[in-house]
Coordinates of C-alpha atoms in Angstrom, one line a residue:
X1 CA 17.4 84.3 95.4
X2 CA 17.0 81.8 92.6
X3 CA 16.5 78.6 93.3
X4 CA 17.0 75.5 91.3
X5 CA 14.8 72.5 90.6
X6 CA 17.5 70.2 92.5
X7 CA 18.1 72.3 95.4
X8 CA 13.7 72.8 95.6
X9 CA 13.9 68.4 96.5
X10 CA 16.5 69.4 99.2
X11 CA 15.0 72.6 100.8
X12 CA 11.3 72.9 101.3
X13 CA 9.6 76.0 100.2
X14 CA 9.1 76.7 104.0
X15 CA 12.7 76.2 104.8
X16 CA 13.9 78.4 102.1
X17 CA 11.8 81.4 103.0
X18 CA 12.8 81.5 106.3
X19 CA 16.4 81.4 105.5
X20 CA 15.9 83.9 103.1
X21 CA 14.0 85.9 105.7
X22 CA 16.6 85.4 108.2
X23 CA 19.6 86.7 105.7
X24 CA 17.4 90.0 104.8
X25 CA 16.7 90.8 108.7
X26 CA 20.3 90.5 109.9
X27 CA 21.1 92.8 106.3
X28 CA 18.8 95.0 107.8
X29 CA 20.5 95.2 111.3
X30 CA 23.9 94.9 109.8
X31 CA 24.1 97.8 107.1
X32 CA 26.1 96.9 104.0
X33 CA 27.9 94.0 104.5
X34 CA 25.7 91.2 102.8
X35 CA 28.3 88.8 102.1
X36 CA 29.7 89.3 105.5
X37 CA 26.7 88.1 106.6
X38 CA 26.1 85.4 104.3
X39 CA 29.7 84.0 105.3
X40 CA 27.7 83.9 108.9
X41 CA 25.3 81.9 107.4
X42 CA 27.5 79.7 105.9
X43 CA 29.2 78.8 109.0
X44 CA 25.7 77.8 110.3
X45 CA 24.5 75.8 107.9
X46 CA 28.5 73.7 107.5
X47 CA 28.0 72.9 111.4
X48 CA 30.9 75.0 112.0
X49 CA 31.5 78.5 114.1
X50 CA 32.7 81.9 113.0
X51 CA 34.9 84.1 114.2
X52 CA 34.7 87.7 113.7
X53 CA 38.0 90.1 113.9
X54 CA 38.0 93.7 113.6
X55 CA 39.1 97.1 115.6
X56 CA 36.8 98.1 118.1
X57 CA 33.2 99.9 117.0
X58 CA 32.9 98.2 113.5
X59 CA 30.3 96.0 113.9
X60 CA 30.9 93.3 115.5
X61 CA 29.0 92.7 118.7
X62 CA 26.2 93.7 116.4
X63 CA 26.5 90.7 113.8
X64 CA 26.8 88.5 116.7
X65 CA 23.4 90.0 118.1
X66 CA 21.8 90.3 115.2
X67 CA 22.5 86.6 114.3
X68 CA 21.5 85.3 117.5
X69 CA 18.1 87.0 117.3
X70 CA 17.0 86.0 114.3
X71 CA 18.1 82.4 114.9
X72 CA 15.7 81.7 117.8
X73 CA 17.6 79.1 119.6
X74 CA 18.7 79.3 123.2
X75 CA 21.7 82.1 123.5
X76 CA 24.2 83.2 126.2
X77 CA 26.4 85.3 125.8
X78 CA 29.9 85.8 127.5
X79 CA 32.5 88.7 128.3
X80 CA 35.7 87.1 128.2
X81 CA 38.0 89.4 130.5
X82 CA 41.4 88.8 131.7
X83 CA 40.2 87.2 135.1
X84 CA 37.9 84.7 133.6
X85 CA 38.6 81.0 134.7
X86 CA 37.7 78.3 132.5
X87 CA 34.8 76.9 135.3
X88 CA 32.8 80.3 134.5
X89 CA 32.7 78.7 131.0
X90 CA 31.9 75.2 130.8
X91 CA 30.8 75.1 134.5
X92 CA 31.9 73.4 137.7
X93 CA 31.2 70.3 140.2
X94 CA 30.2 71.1 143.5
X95 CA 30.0 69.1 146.2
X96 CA 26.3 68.4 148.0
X97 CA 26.6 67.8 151.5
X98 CA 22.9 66.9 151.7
X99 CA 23.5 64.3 148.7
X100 CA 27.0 63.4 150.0
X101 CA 27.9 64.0 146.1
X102 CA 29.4 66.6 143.6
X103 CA 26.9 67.9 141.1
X104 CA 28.0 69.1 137.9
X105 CA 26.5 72.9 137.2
X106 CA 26.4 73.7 133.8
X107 CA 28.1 76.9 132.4
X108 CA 26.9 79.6 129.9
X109 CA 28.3 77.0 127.2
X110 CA 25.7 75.0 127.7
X111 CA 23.3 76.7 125.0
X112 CA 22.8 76.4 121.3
X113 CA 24.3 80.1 120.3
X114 CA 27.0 81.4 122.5
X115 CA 28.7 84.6 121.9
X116 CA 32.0 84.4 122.8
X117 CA 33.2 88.0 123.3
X118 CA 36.3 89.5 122.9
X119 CA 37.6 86.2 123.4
X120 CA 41.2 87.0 123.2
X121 CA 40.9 89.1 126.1
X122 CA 41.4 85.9 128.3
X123 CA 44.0 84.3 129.0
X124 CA 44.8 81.2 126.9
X125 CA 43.8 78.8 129.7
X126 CA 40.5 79.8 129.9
X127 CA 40.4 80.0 125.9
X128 CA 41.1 76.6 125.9
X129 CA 37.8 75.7 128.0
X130 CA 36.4 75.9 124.4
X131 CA 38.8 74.0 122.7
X132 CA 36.2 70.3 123.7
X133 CA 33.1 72.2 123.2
X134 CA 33.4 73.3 119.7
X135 CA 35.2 69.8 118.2
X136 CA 33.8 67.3 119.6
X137 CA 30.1 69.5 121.1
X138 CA 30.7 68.3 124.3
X139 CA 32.5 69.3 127.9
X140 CA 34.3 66.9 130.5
X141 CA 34.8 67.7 133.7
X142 CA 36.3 65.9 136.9
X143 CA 36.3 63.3 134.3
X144 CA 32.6 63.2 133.7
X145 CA 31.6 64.0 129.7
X146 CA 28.3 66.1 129.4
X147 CA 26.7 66.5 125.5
X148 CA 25.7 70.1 124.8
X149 CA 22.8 71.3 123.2
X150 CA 21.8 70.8 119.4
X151 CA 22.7 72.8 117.5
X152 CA 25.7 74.2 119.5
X153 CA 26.8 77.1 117.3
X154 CA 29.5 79.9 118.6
X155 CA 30.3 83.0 117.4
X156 CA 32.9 84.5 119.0
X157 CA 34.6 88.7 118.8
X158 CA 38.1 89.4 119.0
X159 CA 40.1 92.7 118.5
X160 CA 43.6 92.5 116.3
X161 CA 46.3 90.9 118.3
X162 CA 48.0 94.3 118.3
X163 CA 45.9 96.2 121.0
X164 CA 46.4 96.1 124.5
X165 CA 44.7 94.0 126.3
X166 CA 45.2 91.3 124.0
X167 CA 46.6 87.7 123.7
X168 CA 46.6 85.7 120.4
X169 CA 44.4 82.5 120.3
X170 CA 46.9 79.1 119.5
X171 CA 46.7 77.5 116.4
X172 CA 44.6 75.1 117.6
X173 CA 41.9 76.8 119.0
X174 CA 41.8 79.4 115.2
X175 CA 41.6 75.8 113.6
X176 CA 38.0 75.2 115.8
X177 CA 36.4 77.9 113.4
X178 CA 35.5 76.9 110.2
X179 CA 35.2 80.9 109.1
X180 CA 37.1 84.4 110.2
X181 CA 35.7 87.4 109.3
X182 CA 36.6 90.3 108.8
X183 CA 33.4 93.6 108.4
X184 CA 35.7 96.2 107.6
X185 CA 34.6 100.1 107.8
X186 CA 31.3 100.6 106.3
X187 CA 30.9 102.3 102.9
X188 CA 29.5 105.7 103.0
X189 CA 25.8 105.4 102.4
X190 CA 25.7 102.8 105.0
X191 CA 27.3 104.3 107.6
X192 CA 25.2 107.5 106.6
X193 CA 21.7 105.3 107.7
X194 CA 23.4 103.7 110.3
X195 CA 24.3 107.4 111.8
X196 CA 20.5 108.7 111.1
X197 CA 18.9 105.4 111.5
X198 CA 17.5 104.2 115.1
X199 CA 20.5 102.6 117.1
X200 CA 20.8 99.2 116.5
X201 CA 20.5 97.7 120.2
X202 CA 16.9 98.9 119.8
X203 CA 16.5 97.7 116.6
X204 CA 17.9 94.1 117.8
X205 CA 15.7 94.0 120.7
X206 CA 12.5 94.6 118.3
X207 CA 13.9 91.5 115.9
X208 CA 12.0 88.4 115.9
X209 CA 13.3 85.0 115.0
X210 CA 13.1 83.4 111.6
X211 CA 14.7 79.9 112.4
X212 CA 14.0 77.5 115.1
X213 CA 15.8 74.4 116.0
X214 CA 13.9 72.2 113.4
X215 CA 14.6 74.5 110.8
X216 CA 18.5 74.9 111.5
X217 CA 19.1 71.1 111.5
X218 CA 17.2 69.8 108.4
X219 CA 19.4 73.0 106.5
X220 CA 22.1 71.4 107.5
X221 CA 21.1 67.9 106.5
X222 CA 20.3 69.5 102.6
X223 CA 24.3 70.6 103.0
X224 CA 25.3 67.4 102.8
X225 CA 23.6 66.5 99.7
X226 CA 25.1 69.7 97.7
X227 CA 27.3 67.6 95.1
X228 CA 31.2 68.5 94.9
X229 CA 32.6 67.5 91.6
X230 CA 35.5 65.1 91.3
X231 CA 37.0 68.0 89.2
X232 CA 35.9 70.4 91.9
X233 CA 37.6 68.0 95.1
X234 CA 40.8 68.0 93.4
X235 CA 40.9 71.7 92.7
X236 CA 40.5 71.9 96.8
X237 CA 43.1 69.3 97.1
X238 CA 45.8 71.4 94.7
X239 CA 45.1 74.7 96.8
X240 CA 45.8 72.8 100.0
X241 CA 49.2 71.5 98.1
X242 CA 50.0 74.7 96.8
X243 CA 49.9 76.1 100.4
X244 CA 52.4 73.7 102.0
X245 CA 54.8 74.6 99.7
X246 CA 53.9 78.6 98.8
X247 CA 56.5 81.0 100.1
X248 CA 56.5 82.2 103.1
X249 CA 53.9 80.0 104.7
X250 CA 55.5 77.8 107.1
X251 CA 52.6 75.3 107.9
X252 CA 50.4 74.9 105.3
X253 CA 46.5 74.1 105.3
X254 CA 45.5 70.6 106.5
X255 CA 43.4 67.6 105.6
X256 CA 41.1 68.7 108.1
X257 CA 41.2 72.3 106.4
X258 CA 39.8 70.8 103.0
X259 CA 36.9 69.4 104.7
X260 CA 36.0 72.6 106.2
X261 CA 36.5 74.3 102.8
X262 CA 34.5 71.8 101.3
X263 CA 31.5 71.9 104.1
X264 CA 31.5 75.9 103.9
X265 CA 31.3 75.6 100.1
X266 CA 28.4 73.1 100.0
X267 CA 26.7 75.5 102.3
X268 CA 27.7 78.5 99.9
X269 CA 26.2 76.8 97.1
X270 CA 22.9 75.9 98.9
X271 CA 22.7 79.9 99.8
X272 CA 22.7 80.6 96.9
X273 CA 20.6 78.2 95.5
X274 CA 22.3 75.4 93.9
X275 CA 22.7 71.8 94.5
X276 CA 26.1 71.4 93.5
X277 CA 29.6 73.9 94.2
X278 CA 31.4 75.6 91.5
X279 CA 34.6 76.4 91.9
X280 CA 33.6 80.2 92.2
X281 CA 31.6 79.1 95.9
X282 CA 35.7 77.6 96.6
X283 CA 37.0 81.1 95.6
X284 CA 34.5 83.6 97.3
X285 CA 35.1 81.3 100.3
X286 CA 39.0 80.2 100.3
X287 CA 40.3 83.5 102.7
X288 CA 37.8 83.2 104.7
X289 CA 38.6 79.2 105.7
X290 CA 42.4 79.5 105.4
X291 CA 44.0 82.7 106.3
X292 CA 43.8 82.0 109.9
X293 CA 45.0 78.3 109.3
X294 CA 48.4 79.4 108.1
X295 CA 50.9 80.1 109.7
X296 CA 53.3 82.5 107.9
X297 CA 57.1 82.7 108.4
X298 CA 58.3 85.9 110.0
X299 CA 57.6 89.1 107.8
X300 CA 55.9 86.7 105.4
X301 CA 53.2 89.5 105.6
X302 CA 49.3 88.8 106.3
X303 CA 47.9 85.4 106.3
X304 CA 44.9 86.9 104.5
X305 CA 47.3 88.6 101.7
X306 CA 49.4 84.8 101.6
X307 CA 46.0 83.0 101.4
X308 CA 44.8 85.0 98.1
X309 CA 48.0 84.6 96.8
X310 CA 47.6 81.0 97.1
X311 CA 44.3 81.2 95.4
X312 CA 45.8 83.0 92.7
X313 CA 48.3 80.4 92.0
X314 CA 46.1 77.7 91.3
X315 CA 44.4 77.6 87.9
X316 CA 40.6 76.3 87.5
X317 CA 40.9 73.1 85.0

């Protein structure tokens, strides 16, 4: 990765080679999908959390694994099944007879990496224990507000909302992850190693962090300094117009969904090694952020086929 003069006063030479160690052993556990996982990345480094939608067996346990290996910060990891309550979550208050008072014990959330899996297998009650957690990085409960962890990242699994099993997530919790991805099947030579390579649980347990805590907060600090463009800001701003009024999209992309955009692409352009976004960082990065922020009208089609087509429809000044 080439990196600029500008970005070599944000990043230190330290910082950078770990990231770009981290990025090459996740590639390495997750054959052929480098942007994939650089999108992962992304969501990182914008303070934001990804969400990862496939069918079943593609890959996407793995990424989560992988990720959470080579980020050395504290990880749980949760199976969401149709009989988990929102208290086996965020956690509960119980009461001390010794103490003659409730004390608050914490849930699985309360880590820095939580894998969130298969999260539309529960039901929307207990998706909604998240809902606190990954806006505002806190939980409140029996009206008592507890900080989590920094950094609190999630990555969360779910299978298409057309398996059994299954119950979409609302609006509002899809609008809680700054990316959705999507791995896809893997092209031929990769799935060839992955089929004669060693299985990748083994593989994961053998990985060794790259990042630490340190590391993951002052790359996040350097996002903030990658410069957006007047010219660039209202090229965001016409793709958020263009969606409130492109057919078939009956709720367009917000205020809120610009920021996002905008924090994913500084990160984007950081990645790669630049201390400022182009609008191609916007581009590579624009389905990603808003296909699961619209909402299409019925038989509109895919929100990931409605989002390129808004892409499409708004020229680069």
């Amino acid at each position: 990765m080439a990196v600029s003069l500008s970005t070599a006063a944000m990043l230190t030479d330290g910082l950078r080679a770990s990231l770009d160690r981290a990025q090459t052993q996740v590639n390495a556990l997750v054959l052929g999908k480098p942007q994939e996982v650089r999108l992962a990345f992304v969501a990182l480094l914008a303070g934001g959390h990804v969400l990862i939608e496939d069918l079943p067996g593609l890959g996407k346990t793995t990424l989560a694994h992988a990720l959470a290996a080579t980020l050395g910060l504290d990880f749980q990891r949760v199976q969401f099944t149709s009989d988990l309550l929102p208290a086996d979550v965020v956690g509960v208050s119980v009461f001390d007879p010794q103490a003659r008072q409730f004390q608050f014990h914490s849930g699985p959330v309360f880590t820095q990496v939580l894998l969130a899996d298969e999260i539309n297998r529960a039901p929307p009650r207990t998706q909604s224990a998240l809902l606190e957690a990954m806006a505002e990085y806190q939980v409140t409960v029996d009206g008592t507000t507890h900080r989590l962890p920094e950094p609190f990242f999630v990555i969360a699994t779910q299978n298409p909302v057309d398996l059994s099993g299954t119950y979409p997530l609302p609006d509002s919790q899809l609008d809680r992850f700054l990316l959705r991805l999507s791995l896809g099947y893997p092209g031929e030579a990769a799935e060839r190693d992955l089929l004669a390579g060693t299985d990748r649980r083994d593989l994961i347990a053998r990985a060794t962090p790259q990042l630490g805590v340190e590391d993951v907060i002052a790359a996040r600090q350097a996002v903030q300094d990658v410069h957006a463009s007047e010219a660039l800001i209202a090229y965001v701003q016409a793709l958020l117009a263009r969606s409130r009024r492109h057919p078939g999209v009956r709720v367009g992309l917000s205020p809120r969904a610009g920021l996002a955009l905008l924090r994913a692409a500084r990160a984007y352009a950081l990645l790669l090694g630049r201390a400022h976004v182009l609008p191609e960082d916007v581009q590579a990065l624009f389905p990603a952020v808003a296909a699961h922020r619209l909402v299409a009208e019925v038989d509109a089609g895919k929100d990931a086929a409605l989002a390129k087509a808004i892409l499409h429809a708004v020229p680069v000044d």
